[in-house]
Amino acid sequence: MVYECGASEFGVRPQAAGRRGMVASANPLATQAGLRMFAAGGNAVDAAVAAAAAITVVEPYFSSVGGIGLAVLSLPGGETRTLNFMGRSPRGARPDLFTVETQDLGPLAPMVPGNVAGWARLLSEYGTLPLAQVLEPAIELADRGTPVTAFDHARTSAVLQRLLPFPDASRTYLNRGRPYLPGELLRQGGLAATLRTIATEGWQTFYEGRLAETIAGYLGAQGGLITKEDMRTYPGVLRWEPPIVARYRGYEIRTTPPPSSAVQILQTLRILEAFEVAELDPLGPDYLALAAEAIRLARVEAAANVADPALKDVPIAWMLSDARVEELRAEVRRRLRAAKSRAGRAARGRQPVRARIRKARRAPERSTTHLSAADASGLAVNITQTIGSGYGSGVVVGDTGIVLNNGHHWCTLVPGDARVIAPDKRRESPSGPAHGFGVHENPMAPAQSFGIDPLGPAHAARGGRLAFLIGTPGSYGIPQTTAQMILGLIDFGRGIQDAIAAPRFRWKDDVGDPMPPKTLLLEGRFPASARKALASRGYSIEVLEDWSVRVGGGQGIVLREDGWMMGGADPRRNGYAMGW
């Protein structure tokens, strides 16, 4: 659906603009927390960490102090660095201790939380304001309470059964056993006290002080595995790493290395660079088929190859090599020809169309958030942080307000698999925030989707300067959505808000779905004619809502050459961008 008038092509929300700073997050209150840092004289890192802490208050179903994440940081001189704080399995973790149920929900499900260590590392090396000041907005929001939105109510209602078995979680997030209604005030006094403890005693208390003892003691009493020693040693494993990089139409796209599977974003773009994407209708079947085939092949490659590089060699150079990419391009062309041939035979009545179009069924809620911040110096950072599923493991640590992640849900229980649960193992991540600077023989992949982590923020540079940064939540849809937003910016010339708000699709490839994926999920705003054309070519189509959280919730910033920064945030969530 394209709007004839209004502030943008795909809705009435305009781009945000600023010259001194920009923050984009999934909630206006978190975005305001970041802007307060700019008002206090802080920089983009101060703003990003303030927003990251505040989002744990206003989006507790997606993010938490007990969560895990990734960051991509670009410095004013042009260097980009990545930080993986995706947590690790406790040292006592073994696959035989878990079932499919307990790796998802309950005290065995959490990995060692990484968010606090990640925020602290960013602030200590690149921030300018003290931790207590950066946490102040989040403390105020938790202490005074925040009005529940319709989106908040819907998210909690969708995962109510994950909270009800756990009294501490129910007491923290429910109002007498039911989700808070839109407009009601959710106060989180326990979380406010926890954040205040971190602010006054220092971030180390979370890993080797009172809070660490509380977390380990609570989990030990509940049959969990995380110990005080697991907490104490975690911050020491964090390391800055260079991004993985690929060029696309004059831009250098930089994103997170394994165990993130963000290489899927880069491989998708490299495949598509040989095609005239800009000549296609971005809402039409030819574009959808082309992009979907490229994304599908890159998804299969990631499933076959990405793991924790500490345990397995990940062939990034080969995956992005000219030779491999050309093989994948040839496979895309072959599949597109076969699809059009099927449509032709069906039109002549020589072959019935077996593909169908139906309404998508409800899927399990995944629980991730993304935010971006940049300032006039050229410093920019985006963070993707998660607790896994809705309200993570369902475990809230007593009266601390800390809901713990279920990072083990994204590992496997298959002995010998590179992604199996193991002591000190990192979660393989599908998230990959990105920064942008100006096959006939497919790899072997699992029969079902499991075991890699899709987080992948991205930065893009052009001509030696940072051009944009973008990222999204969305489970295994993260690399798919990120690639589509980048195509919107580069190939279709959209502004950042429209690149985020435009209709999106993804393959149905979450945990437990068939691999290679077989069904395309399309937002309802794609024209019916496009859906019918794809079905005639043999694609199985499921139609989502017009604005579906299943295709993510992107946030991003464009840095113009004239010094202006333009921000965009996803209307599929409570997203809001604001400039300073």
mmCIF file of N, CA, C and O in Angstrom, residues 359-447:
data_model
loop_
_atom_site.group_PDB
_atom_site.id
_atom_site.type_symbol
_atom_site.label_atom_id
_atom_site.label_comp_id
_atom_site.label_asym_id
_atom_site.label_seq_id
_atom_site.Cartn_x
_atom_site.Cartn_y
_atom_site.Cartn_z
ATOM 1 N N LYS A 359 -3.658 -17.594 4.603
ATOM 2 C CA LYS A 359 -3.328 -16.692 5.705
ATOM 3 C C LYS A 359 -2.322 -17.367 6.630
ATOM 4 O O LYS A 359 -2.451 -18.543 6.968
ATOM 5 N N ALA A 360 -1.301 -16.623 7.032
ATOM 6 C CA ALA A 360 -0.273 -17.183 7.917
ATOM 7 C C ALA A 360 -0.855 -17.449 9.301
ATOM 8 O O ALA A 360 -1.631 -16.652 9.837
ATOM 9 N N ARG A 361 -0.471 -18.569 9.855
ATOM 10 C CA ARG A 361 -0.875 -18.884 11.213
ATOM 11 C C ARG A 361 0.022 -18.170 12.210
ATOM 12 O O ARG A 361 1.139 -17.789 11.907
ATOM 13 N N ARG A 362 -0.488 -18.046 13.403
ATOM 14 C CA ARG A 362 0.289 -17.397 14.459
ATOM 15 C C ARG A 362 1.526 -18.229 14.785
ATOM 16 O O ARG A 362 1.469 -19.467 14.808
ATOM 17 N N ALA A 363 2.649 -17.558 15.046
ATOM 18 C CA ALA A 363 3.908 -18.228 15.339
ATOM 19 C C ALA A 363 4.378 -17.828 16.730
ATOM 20 O O ALA A 363 3.943 -16.805 17.281
ATOM 21 N N PRO A 364 5.285 -18.607 17.331
ATOM 22 C CA PRO A 364 5.829 -18.233 18.637
ATOM 23 C C PRO A 364 6.493 -16.863 18.588
ATOM 24 O O PRO A 364 7.112 -16.492 17.603
ATOM 25 N N GLU A 365 6.339 -16.102 19.690
ATOM 26 C CA GLU A 365 6.943 -14.780 19.763
ATOM 27 C C GLU A 365 8.437 -14.893 20.018
ATOM 28 O O GLU A 365 8.872 -15.601 20.925
ATOM 29 N N ARG A 366 9.242 -14.202 19.203
ATOM 30 C CA ARG A 366 10.671 -14.082 19.449
ATOM 31 C C ARG A 366 10.934 -12.718 20.071
ATOM 32 O O ARG A 366 10.154 -11.798 19.927
ATOM 33 N N SER A 367 12.053 -12.575 20.755
ATOM 34 C CA SER A 367 12.181 -11.460 21.674
ATOM 35 C C SER A 367 13.523 -10.765 21.544
ATOM 36 O O SER A 367 14.476 -11.106 22.230
ATOM 37 N N THR A 368 13.582 -9.775 20.671
ATOM 38 C CA THR A 368 14.813 -9.050 20.389
ATOM 39 C C THR A 368 14.455 -7.590 20.133
ATOM 40 O O THR A 368 13.332 -7.278 19.752
ATOM 41 N N THR A 369 15.433 -6.696 20.319
ATOM 42 C CA THR A 369 15.223 -5.286 19.997
ATOM 43 C C THR A 369 16.479 -4.732 19.354
ATOM 44 O O THR A 369 17.558 -5.317 19.469
ATOM 45 N N HIS A 370 16.323 -3.610 18.658
ATOM 46 C CA HIS A 370 17.463 -2.981 18.001
ATOM 47 C C HIS A 370 17.390 -1.476 18.182
ATOM 48 O O HIS A 370 16.300 -0.886 18.209
ATOM 49 N N LEU A 371 18.564 -0.825 18.290
ATOM 50 C CA LEU A 371 18.619 0.626 18.414
ATOM 51 C C LEU A 371 19.891 1.154 17.777
ATOM 52 O O LEU A 371 20.885 0.428 17.623
ATOM 53 N N SER A 372 19.866 2.437 17.399
ATOM 54 C CA SER A 372 20.997 3.084 16.724
ATOM 55 C C SER A 372 21.189 4.479 17.300
ATOM 56 O O SER A 372 20.222 5.146 17.692
ATOM 57 N N ALA A 373 22.447 4.941 17.319
ATOM 58 C CA ALA A 373 22.758 6.311 17.727
ATOM 59 C C ALA A 373 23.977 6.792 16.949
ATOM 60 O O ALA A 373 24.887 6.014 16.648
ATOM 61 N N ALA A 374 23.997 8.085 16.630
ATOM 62 C CA ALA A 374 25.124 8.690 15.923
ATOM 63 C C ALA A 374 25.230 10.139 16.350
ATOM 64 O O ALA A 374 24.254 10.759 16.799
ATOM 65 N N ASP A 375 26.445 10.704 16.229
ATOM 66 C CA ASP A 375 26.614 12.112 16.573
ATOM 67 C C ASP A 375 27.388 12.834 15.475
ATOM 68 O O ASP A 375 27.845 12.230 14.496
ATOM 69 N N ALA A 376 27.549 14.144 15.651
ATOM 70 C CA ALA A 376 28.124 14.979 14.605
ATOM 71 C C ALA A 376 29.594 14.688 14.345
ATOM 72 O O ALA A 376 30.116 15.040 13.281
ATOM 73 N N SER A 377 30.277 14.051 15.282
ATOM 74 C CA SER A 377 31.693 13.731 15.085
ATOM 75 C C SER A 377 31.901 12.581 14.108
ATOM 76 O O SER A 377 33.025 12.341 13.661
ATOM 77 N N GLY A 378 30.828 11.832 13.813
ATOM 78 C CA GLY A 378 30.935 10.630 12.996
ATOM 79 C C GLY A 378 30.961 9.359 13.810
ATOM 80 O O GLY A 378 31.013 8.257 13.261
ATOM 81 N N LEU A 379 30.910 9.484 15.150
ATOM 82 C CA LEU A 379 30.809 8.310 16.011
ATOM 83 C C LEU A 379 29.400 7.729 15.891
ATOM 84 O O LEU A 379 28.409 8.463 15.965
ATOM 85 N N ALA A 380 29.310 6.430 15.688
ATOM 86 C CA ALA A 380 28.002 5.790 15.500
ATOM 87 C C ALA A 380 28.037 4.383 16.051
ATOM 88 O O ALA A 380 29.051 3.683 15.948
ATOM 89 N N VAL A 381 26.931 3.969 16.639
ATOM 90 C CA VAL A 381 26.852 2.615 17.201
ATOM 91 C C VAL A 381 25.429 2.115 17.064
ATOM 92 O O VAL A 381 24.469 2.875 17.202
ATOM 93 N N ASN A 382 25.286 0.844 16.721
ATOM 94 C CA ASN A 382 23.978 0.208 16.862
ATOM 95 C C ASN A 382 24.124 -1.078 17.653
ATOM 96 O O ASN A 382 25.157 -1.753 17.615
ATOM 97 N N ILE A 383 23.089 -1.359 18.402
ATOM 98 C CA ILE A 383 23.063 -2.492 19.331
ATOM 99 C C ILE A 383 21.826 -3.325 19.025
ATOM 100 O O ILE A 383 20.723 -2.785 18.903
ATOM 101 N N THR A 384 22.011 -4.618 18.891
ATOM 102 C CA THR A 384 20.899 -5.554 18.859
ATOM 103 C C THR A 384 21.006 -6.402 20.114
ATOM 104 O O THR A 384 22.041 -7.039 20.336
ATOM 105 N N GLN A 385 19.989 -6.365 20.950
ATOM 106 C CA GLN A 385 20.029 -7.150 22.188
ATOM 107 C C GLN A 385 18.737 -7.941 22.319
ATOM 108 O O GLN A 385 17.696 -7.557 21.798
ATOM 109 N N THR A 386 18.829 -9.058 23.033
ATOM 110 C CA THR A 386 17.730 -10.022 23.012
ATOM 111 C C THR A 386 17.638 -10.779 24.321
ATOM 112 O O THR A 386 18.619 -10.863 25.082
ATOM 113 N N ILE A 387 16.467 -11.321 24.594
ATOM 114 C CA ILE A 387 16.325 -12.353 25.622
ATOM 115 C C ILE A 387 15.814 -13.653 25.004
ATOM 116 O O ILE A 387 15.472 -14.587 25.708
ATOM 117 N N GLY A 388 15.798 -13.711 23.674
ATOM 118 C CA GLY A 388 15.442 -14.948 22.975
ATOM 119 C C GLY A 388 13.981 -14.998 22.618
ATOM 120 O O GLY A 388 13.539 -14.432 21.628
ATOM 121 N N SER A 389 13.198 -15.660 23.437
ATOM 122 C CA SER A 389 11.747 -15.752 23.238
ATOM 123 C C SER A 389 11.050 -14.699 24.093
ATOM 124 O O SER A 389 11.694 -13.980 24.861
ATOM 125 N N GLY A 390 9.730 -14.584 23.952
ATOM 126 C CA GLY A 390 8.978 -13.627 24.743
ATOM 127 C C GLY A 390 9.204 -13.836 26.229
ATOM 128 O O GLY A 390 8.966 -14.919 26.745
ATOM 129 N N TYR A 391 9.687 -12.789 26.915
ATOM 130 C CA TYR A 391 10.093 -12.856 28.320
ATOM 131 C C TYR A 391 11.142 -13.932 28.562
ATOM 132 O O TYR A 391 11.246 -14.502 29.651
ATOM 133 N N GLY A 392 11.960 -14.201 27.538
ATOM 134 C CA GLY A 392 13.126 -15.055 27.697
ATOM 135 C C GLY A 392 12.807 -16.422 28.252
ATOM 136 O O GLY A 392 11.942 -17.149 27.740
ATOM 137 N N SER A 393 13.510 -16.772 29.303
ATOM 138 C CA SER A 393 13.332 -18.079 29.946
ATOM 139 C C SER A 393 12.101 -18.123 30.833
ATOM 140 O O SER A 393 11.735 -19.188 31.341
ATOM 141 N N GLY A 394 11.454 -16.960 31.036
ATOM 142 C CA GLY A 394 10.341 -16.878 31.979
ATOM 143 C C GLY A 394 10.791 -16.719 33.417
ATOM 144 O O GLY A 394 9.957 -16.493 34.303
ATOM 145 N N VAL A 395 12.076 -16.812 33.657
ATOM 146 C CA VAL A 395 12.614 -16.765 35.023
ATOM 147 C C VAL A 395 12.980 -15.336 35.383
ATOM 148 O O VAL A 395 13.858 -14.727 34.751
ATOM 149 N N VAL A 396 12.315 -14.784 36.403
ATOM 150 C CA VAL A 396 12.683 -13.504 36.986
ATOM 151 C C VAL A 396 13.362 -13.790 38.317
ATOM 152 O O VAL A 396 12.850 -14.560 39.137
ATOM 153 N N VAL A 397 14.527 -13.199 38.522
ATOM 154 C CA VAL A 397 15.333 -13.492 39.711
ATOM 155 C C VAL A 397 14.739 -12.779 40.920
ATOM 156 O O VAL A 397 15.024 -11.606 41.189
ATOM 157 N N GLY A 398 13.863 -13.472 41.633
ATOM 158 C CA GLY A 398 13.271 -12.942 42.860
ATOM 159 C C GLY A 398 12.632 -11.598 42.651
ATOM 160 O O GLY A 398 11.829 -11.403 41.732
ATOM 161 N N ASP A 399 13.023 -10.622 43.492
ATOM 162 C CA ASP A 399 12.442 -9.283 43.394
ATOM 163 C C ASP A 399 13.381 -8.295 42.710
ATOM 164 O O ASP A 399 13.226 -7.089 42.840
ATOM 165 N N THR A 400 14.354 -8.818 41.934
ATOM 166 C CA THR A 400 15.309 -7.936 41.255
ATOM 167 C C THR A 400 14.761 -7.307 39.986
ATOM 168 O O THR A 400 15.343 -6.355 39.468
ATOM 169 N N GLY A 401 13.686 -7.860 39.429
ATOM 170 C CA GLY A 401 13.178 -7.389 38.150
ATOM 171 C C GLY A 401 13.992 -7.842 36.964
ATOM 172 O O GLY A 401 13.759 -7.388 35.835
ATOM 173 N N ILE A 402 14.962 -8.743 37.170
ATOM 174 C CA ILE A 402 15.811 -9.241 36.091
ATOM 175 C C ILE A 402 15.181 -10.486 35.487
ATOM 176 O O ILE A 402 15.124 -11.537 36.142
ATOM 177 N N VAL A 403 14.691 -10.394 34.257
ATOM 178 C CA VAL A 403 14.225 -11.581 33.548
ATOM 179 C C VAL A 403 15.403 -12.107 32.734
ATOM 180 O O VAL A 403 16.102 -11.350 32.058
ATOM 181 N N LEU A 404 15.651 -13.395 32.822
ATOM 182 C CA LEU A 404 16.821 -14.001 32.198
ATOM 183 C C LEU A 404 16.505 -14.534 30.805
ATOM 184 O O LEU A 404 15.397 -15.009 30.536
ATOM 185 N N ASN A 405 17.482 -14.454 29.928
ATOM 186 C CA ASN A 405 17.364 -14.913 28.547
ATOM 187 C C ASN A 405 17.167 -16.421 28.462
ATOM 188 O O ASN A 405 17.370 -17.145 29.440
ATOM 189 N N ASN A 406 16.806 -16.897 27.276
ATOM 190 C CA ASN A 406 16.799 -18.354 27.024
ATOM 191 C C ASN A 406 17.728 -18.674 25.854
ATOM 192 O O ASN A 406 17.360 -19.324 24.874
ATOM 193 N N GLY A 407 18.974 -18.217 25.973
ATOM 194 C CA GLY A 407 19.949 -18.397 24.905
ATOM 195 C C GLY A 407 20.157 -19.835 24.485
ATOM 196 O O GLY A 407 20.506 -20.115 23.330
ATOM 197 N N HIS A 408 19.940 -20.787 25.395
ATOM 198 C CA HIS A 408 20.145 -22.194 25.032
ATOM 199 C C HIS A 408 19.111 -22.706 24.032
ATOM 200 O O HIS A 408 19.322 -23.748 23.403
ATOM 201 N N HIS A 409 17.999 -21.981 23.886
ATOM 202 C CA HIS A 409 16.993 -22.384 22.903
ATOM 203 C C HIS A 409 17.578 -22.384 21.497
ATOM 204 O O HIS A 409 17.118 -23.112 20.618
ATOM 205 N N TRP A 410 18.603 -21.542 21.270
ATOM 206 C CA TRP A 410 19.199 -21.415 19.938
ATOM 207 C C TRP A 410 20.425 -22.321 19.760
ATOM 208 O O TRP A 410 21.148 -22.193 18.790
ATOM 209 N N CYS A 411 20.636 -23.227 20.676
ATOM 210 C CA CYS A 411 21.665 -24.252 20.521
ATOM 211 C C CYS A 411 20.977 -25.575 20.186
ATOM 212 O O CYS A 411 19.747 -25.670 20.201
ATOM 213 N N THR A 412 21.762 -26.586 19.882
ATOM 214 C CA THR A 412 21.187 -27.884 19.574
ATOM 215 C C THR A 412 21.527 -28.891 20.668
ATOM 216 O O THR A 412 22.407 -28.662 21.496
ATOM 217 N N LEU A 413 20.825 -29.980 20.647
ATOM 218 C CA LEU A 413 21.091 -31.090 21.565
ATOM 219 C C LEU A 413 21.637 -32.295 20.810
ATOM 220 O O LEU A 413 21.609 -33.409 21.312
ATOM 221 N N VAL A 414 22.140 -32.047 19.586
ATOM 222 C CA VAL A 414 22.611 -33.121 18.715
ATOM 223 C C VAL A 414 24.085 -33.389 18.991
ATOM 224 O O VAL A 414 24.931 -32.532 18.716
ATOM 225 N N PRO A 415 24.451 -34.541 19.559
ATOM 226 C CA PRO A 415 25.864 -34.821 19.842
ATOM 227 C C PRO A 415 26.718 -34.704 18.585
ATOM 228 O O PRO A 415 26.350 -35.177 17.512
ATOM 229 N N GLY A 416 27.852 -34.028 18.727
ATOM 230 C CA GLY A 416 28.768 -33.879 17.607
ATOM 231 C C GLY A 416 28.491 -32.680 16.722
ATOM 232 O O GLY A 416 29.344 -32.293 15.927
ATOM 233 N N ASP A 417 27.314 -32.073 16.826
ATOM 234 C CA ASP A 417 27.012 -30.905 16.025
ATOM 235 C C ASP A 417 27.812 -29.716 16.544
ATOM 236 O O ASP A 417 28.001 -29.553 17.755
ATOM 237 N N ALA A 418 28.283 -28.856 15.645
ATOM 238 C CA ALA A 418 29.095 -27.701 16.049
ATOM 239 C C ALA A 418 28.305 -26.704 16.887
ATOM 240 O O ALA A 418 28.888 -25.868 17.572
ATOM 241 N N ARG A 419 26.972 -26.801 16.857
ATOM 242 C CA ARG A 419 26.148 -25.851 17.591
ATOM 243 C C ARG A 419 25.530 -26.465 18.841
ATOM 244 O O ARG A 419 24.619 -25.902 19.432
ATOM 245 N N VAL A 420 26.049 -27.604 19.267
ATOM 246 C CA VAL A 420 25.503 -28.284 20.433
ATOM 247 C C VAL A 420 25.843 -27.511 21.706
ATOM 248 O O VAL A 420 26.865 -26.819 21.780
ATOM 249 N N ILE A 421 24.990 -27.596 22.715
ATOM 250 C CA ILE A 421 25.266 -26.983 24.013
ATOM 251 C C ILE A 421 26.560 -27.565 24.583
ATOM 252 O O ILE A 421 26.763 -28.776 24.591
ATOM 253 N N ALA A 422 27.444 -26.675 25.037
ATOM 254 C CA ALA A 422 28.731 -27.102 25.584
ATOM 255 C C ALA A 422 29.221 -26.035 26.549
ATOM 256 O O ALA A 422 28.845 -24.864 26.433
ATOM 257 N N PRO A 423 30.080 -26.376 27.518
ATOM 258 C CA PRO A 423 30.593 -25.394 28.477
ATOM 259 C C PRO A 423 31.272 -24.221 27.779
ATOM 260 O O PRO A 423 32.035 -24.408 26.820
ATOM 261 N N ASP A 424 30.991 -22.998 28.236
ATOM 262 C CA ASP A 424 31.605 -21.765 27.730
ATOM 263 C C ASP A 424 31.312 -21.486 26.264
ATOM 264 O O ASP A 424 31.962 -20.658 25.637
ATOM 265 N N LYS A 425 30.317 -22.155 25.690
ATOM 266 C CA LYS A 425 30.025 -21.980 24.276
ATOM 267 C C LYS A 425 29.208 -20.715 24.053
ATOM 268 O O LYS A 425 28.297 -20.398 24.799
ATOM 269 N N ARG A 426 29.552 -19.984 22.968
ATOM 270 C CA ARG A 426 28.771 -18.814 22.583
ATOM 271 C C ARG A 426 27.601 -19.236 21.709
ATOM 272 O O ARG A 426 27.670 -20.218 20.985
ATOM 273 N N ARG A 427 26.536 -18.450 21.795
ATOM 274 C CA ARG A 427 25.386 -18.693 20.932
ATOM 275 C C ARG A 427 25.708 -18.208 19.537
ATOM 276 O O ARG A 427 26.175 -17.089 19.357
ATOM 277 N N GLU A 428 25.439 -19.037 18.518
ATOM 278 C CA GLU A 428 25.595 -18.591 17.136
ATOM 279 C C GLU A 428 24.432 -17.663 16.799
ATOM 280 O O GLU A 428 23.285 -18.024 16.984
ATOM 281 N N SER A 429 24.749 -16.480 16.296
ATOM 282 C CA SER A 429 23.744 -15.429 16.256
ATOM 283 C C SER A 429 23.252 -15.087 14.867
ATOM 284 O O SER A 429 24.052 -14.803 13.996
ATOM 285 N N PRO A 430 21.889 -15.037 14.665
ATOM 286 C CA PRO A 430 21.367 -14.572 13.400
ATOM 287 C C PRO A 430 21.257 -13.067 13.333
ATOM 288 O O PRO A 430 20.933 -12.508 12.310
ATOM 289 N N SER A 431 21.472 -12.354 14.473
ATOM 290 C CA SER A 431 21.376 -10.916 14.430
ATOM 291 C C SER A 431 22.631 -10.367 13.833
ATOM 292 O O SER A 431 23.700 -10.821 14.116
ATOM 293 N N GLY A 432 22.532 -9.352 13.037
ATOM 294 C CA GLY A 432 23.708 -8.709 12.478
ATOM 295 C C GLY A 432 23.411 -7.280 12.128
ATOM 296 O O GLY A 432 23.103 -6.983 11.001
ATOM 297 N N PRO A 433 23.522 -6.326 13.112
ATOM 298 C CA PRO A 433 23.355 -4.939 12.735
ATOM 299 C C PRO A 433 24.385 -4.601 11.673
ATOM 300 O O PRO A 433 25.476 -5.136 11.702
ATOM 301 N N ALA A 434 24.058 -3.758 10.756
ATOM 302 C CA ALA A 434 24.991 -3.450 9.671
ATOM 303 C C ALA A 434 25.315 -1.972 9.649
ATOM 304 O O ALA A 434 24.481 -1.142 9.929
ATOM 305 N N HIS A 435 26.570 -1.649 9.348
ATOM 306 C CA HIS A 435 26.962 -0.282 9.039
ATOM 307 C C HIS A 435 27.356 -0.280 7.567
ATOM 308 O O HIS A 435 28.052 -1.175 7.115
ATOM 309 N N GLY A 436 26.910 0.733 6.790
ATOM 310 C CA GLY A 436 27.236 0.770 5.375
ATOM 311 C C GLY A 436 28.211 1.885 5.074
ATOM 312 O O GLY A 436 27.918 3.032 5.333
ATOM 313 N N PHE A 437 29.427 1.602 4.588
ATOM 314 C CA PHE A 437 30.402 2.580 4.124
ATOM 315 C C PHE A 437 30.382 2.495 2.597
ATOM 316 O O PHE A 437 30.765 1.449 2.042
ATOM 317 N N GLY A 438 30.060 4.541 2.485
ATOM 318 C CA GLY A 438 29.861 4.696 1.062
ATOM 319 C C GLY A 438 30.388 3.356 0.341
ATOM 320 O O GLY A 438 31.060 3.533 -0.545
ATOM 321 N N VAL A 439 22.904 -22.040 -6.856
ATOM 322 C CA VAL A 439 23.952 -23.020 -7.026
ATOM 323 C C VAL A 439 23.373 -24.370 -7.413
ATOM 324 O O VAL A 439 22.435 -24.880 -6.889
ATOM 325 N N HIS A 440 23.881 -24.991 -8.309
ATOM 326 C CA HIS A 440 23.388 -26.344 -8.633
ATOM 327 C C HIS A 440 23.758 -27.318 -7.518
ATOM 328 O O HIS A 440 23.076 -28.303 -7.283
ATOM 329 N N GLU A 441 24.882 -27.076 -6.915
ATOM 330 C CA GLU A 441 25.331 -27.977 -5.856
ATOM 331 C C GLU A 441 25.291 -27.212 -4.552
ATOM 332 O O GLU A 441 26.193 -26.456 -4.213
ATOM 333 N N ASN A 442 24.204 -27.353 -3.799
ATOM 334 C CA ASN A 442 24.033 -26.611 -2.565
ATOM 335 C C ASN A 442 24.800 -27.271 -1.423
ATOM 336 O O ASN A 442 24.984 -28.485 -1.415
ATOM 337 N N PRO A 443 25.236 -26.472 -0.435
ATOM 338 C CA PRO A 443 25.877 -27.072 0.726
ATOM 339 C C PRO A 443 24.881 -27.907 1.518
ATOM 340 O O PRO A 443 23.671 -27.703 1.424
ATOM 341 N N MET A 444 25.418 -28.829 2.280
ATOM 342 C CA MET A 444 24.554 -29.628 3.141
ATOM 343 C C MET A 444 24.043 -28.765 4.279
ATOM 344 O O MET A 444 24.791 -28.082 4.950
ATOM 345 N N ALA A 445 22.753 -28.775 4.498
ATOM 346 C CA ALA A 445 22.153 -27.995 5.580
ATOM 347 C C ALA A 445 21.248 -28.900 6.384
ATOM 348 O O ALA A 445 20.806 -29.947 5.898
ATOM 349 N N PRO A 446 20.957 -28.510 7.633
ATOM 350 C CA PRO A 446 20.066 -29.348 8.434
ATOM 351 C C PRO A 446 18.677 -29.424 7.822
ATOM 352 O O PRO A 446 18.261 -28.539 7.074
ATOM 353 N N ALA A 447 17.959 -30.489 8.144
ATOM 354 C CA ALA A 447 16.608 -30.654 7.617
ATOM 355 C C ALA A 447 15.616 -29.742 8.308
ATOM 356 O O ALA A 447 14.537 -29.489 7.798
#
